[in-house]
C-alpha cells in the first residue's frame, strides 16, 4: 500500500491497477529495465521481452455506437503508451468484422458489436509510428487468428505500412537454434516479428505459425532456441 510516489522505492510510483481489479494504490513499476542495457551482443531469443495479454482490450476504449461492450478489458494504457513504457510484445485477437479486420475480445470464433474494440489497422498504425520513431527497437506481435478472408492479415499489415519492417519467416530457426543477433535484426531493419495461431497462414501469407518457433512455460510464450 502507498499514498504517494515518495512512499515507493526508486523506479516505482504509487498507482492503482484497475485492469486487475486492484483499487487500492500500491507501488508499481511502469517501465521495465531494458534488457539491452544489461548485456549486448546476444541473439534475440536470449533476452526477455515484456509482453501484454489482450493488448488492445483497453479500459475506456469507446464501444460501437448504440452498443455496450460486454467483453472484459485487460489494459489501462493505449498501445502507444504500452510501447513507450517498455512493452515489446503485443497479443492481438484478430477477426473478420464489418468487412474489415478488427480486434475483438470475443468467443466462438466470431466478433460481435458487443465484443469489438477497433479496426486492427488503427493499432498497427501505432506500432508503425513507434518503429519509425525508434529505429533500434524490435516489436513482436502474437495474433490469435480468426481471420478467414483471403490475404486478410497481409492486407492489413500492408495498409499499416509495416511490411518494410517484416522479419521473414525463412530466417526463423526451426530446430531450437539461436535467433539472429538483435544487432543484426536492427541493422537489416527487420524489426517486426509476427506470429499467427493458424498454421496454414505460414504457407499462404508468410506469417510464422507460432508453435513452430515458440515454446510456452508458466510465464507464457518463449522464443525457442
Tab-separated table of C-alpha atoms in Angstrom, residues 4-83:
chain	number	residue	atom	x	y	z
A	4	UNK	CA	2.095	8.978	-2.794
A	5	UNK	CA	5.100	8.340	-5.029
A	6	UNK	CA	7.549	9.254	-2.272
A	7	UNK	CA	6.372	6.179	-0.340
A	8	UNK	CA	7.840	3.979	-3.079
A	9	UNK	CA	11.387	2.929	-3.904
A	10	UNK	CA	13.332	4.354	-6.835
A	11	UNK	CA	11.837	3.394	-10.188
A	12	UNK	CA	8.356	2.839	-8.722
A	13	UNK	CA	5.352	5.072	-8.337
A	14	UNK	CA	2.067	4.902	-6.454
A	15	UNK	CA	-0.961	3.903	-8.532
A	16	UNK	CA	-3.929	1.572	-8.774
A	17	UNK	CA	-4.265	-1.229	-11.330
A	18	UNK	CA	-7.889	-1.092	-12.404
A	19	UNK	CA	-7.422	-3.691	-15.135
A	20	UNK	CA	-6.653	-6.289	-12.454
A	21	UNK	CA	-9.380	-5.088	-10.129
A	22	UNK	CA	-6.847	-3.651	-7.662
A	23	UNK	CA	-8.351	-0.383	-6.476
A	24	UNK	CA	-6.019	0.104	-3.510
A	25	UNK	CA	-2.885	2.030	-4.565
A	26	UNK	CA	0.403	0.183	-4.455
A	27	UNK	CA	3.979	0.776	-5.529
A	28	UNK	CA	4.175	-0.122	-9.198
A	29	UNK	CA	6.907	-0.228	-11.806
A	30	UNK	CA	5.679	1.396	-15.011
A	31	UNK	CA	8.820	0.819	-17.073
A	32	UNK	CA	10.817	-2.420	-17.088
A	33	UNK	CA	14.567	-2.495	-17.296
A	34	UNK	CA	15.689	-2.523	-20.911
A	35	UNK	CA	17.372	-5.924	-21.385
A	36	UNK	CA	19.732	-4.442	-23.976
A	37	UNK	CA	21.138	-2.165	-21.295
A	38	UNK	CA	22.080	-5.192	-19.194
A	39	UNK	CA	24.057	-7.119	-21.796
A	40	UNK	CA	24.668	-6.589	-25.503
A	41	UNK	CA	25.554	-8.835	-28.414
A	42	UNK	CA	23.117	-11.689	-27.774
A	43	UNK	CA	20.642	-13.436	-30.090
A	44	UNK	CA	17.051	-12.209	-29.995
A	45	UNK	CA	15.827	-15.276	-28.087
A	46	UNK	CA	18.312	-14.777	-25.239
A	47	UNK	CA	16.524	-11.676	-23.973
A	48	UNK	CA	13.248	-11.370	-22.070
A	49	UNK	CA	10.737	-9.042	-23.734
A	50	UNK	CA	7.771	-7.653	-21.820
A	51	UNK	CA	4.506	-8.692	-23.499
A	52	UNK	CA	0.928	-7.675	-22.696
A	53	UNK	CA	-2.068	-10.006	-22.928
A	54	UNK	CA	-5.047	-8.728	-24.927
A	55	UNK	CA	-3.006	-5.596	-25.529
A	56	UNK	CA	-5.903	-3.946	-27.386
A	57	UNK	CA	-8.533	-4.505	-24.657
A	58	UNK	CA	-8.072	-1.090	-23.090
A	59	UNK	CA	-10.207	0.353	-20.313
A	60	UNK	CA	-12.243	3.288	-21.585
A	61	UNK	CA	-11.971	2.347	-25.266
A	62	UNK	CA	-15.176	3.540	-26.924
A	63	UNK	CA	-17.667	0.869	-27.932
A	64	UNK	CA	-19.580	0.912	-31.202
A	65	UNK	CA	-22.435	3.450	-31.333
A	66	UNK	CA	-25.561	2.153	-29.641
A	67	UNK	CA	-23.706	-0.815	-28.142
A	68	UNK	CA	-22.443	-1.616	-24.669
A	69	UNK	CA	-19.290	-3.711	-24.803
A	70	UNK	CA	-19.631	-6.792	-22.623
A	71	UNK	CA	-16.166	-8.303	-23.013
A	72	UNK	CA	-13.613	-7.583	-20.266
A	73	UNK	CA	-10.716	-5.147	-20.537
A	74	UNK	CA	-7.134	-6.054	-19.649
A	75	UNK	CA	-5.062	-2.896	-20.101
A	76	UNK	CA	-5.087	0.658	-18.802
A	77	UNK	CA	-2.634	2.121	-21.325
A	78	UNK	CA	-3.001	2.768	-25.033
A	79	UNK	CA	-0.862	0.741	-27.431
A	80	UNK	CA	1.437	3.731	-27.879
A	81	UNK	CA	1.816	4.159	-24.119
A	82	UNK	CA	2.485	0.453	-23.669
A	83	UNK	CA	5.277	0.601	-26.238
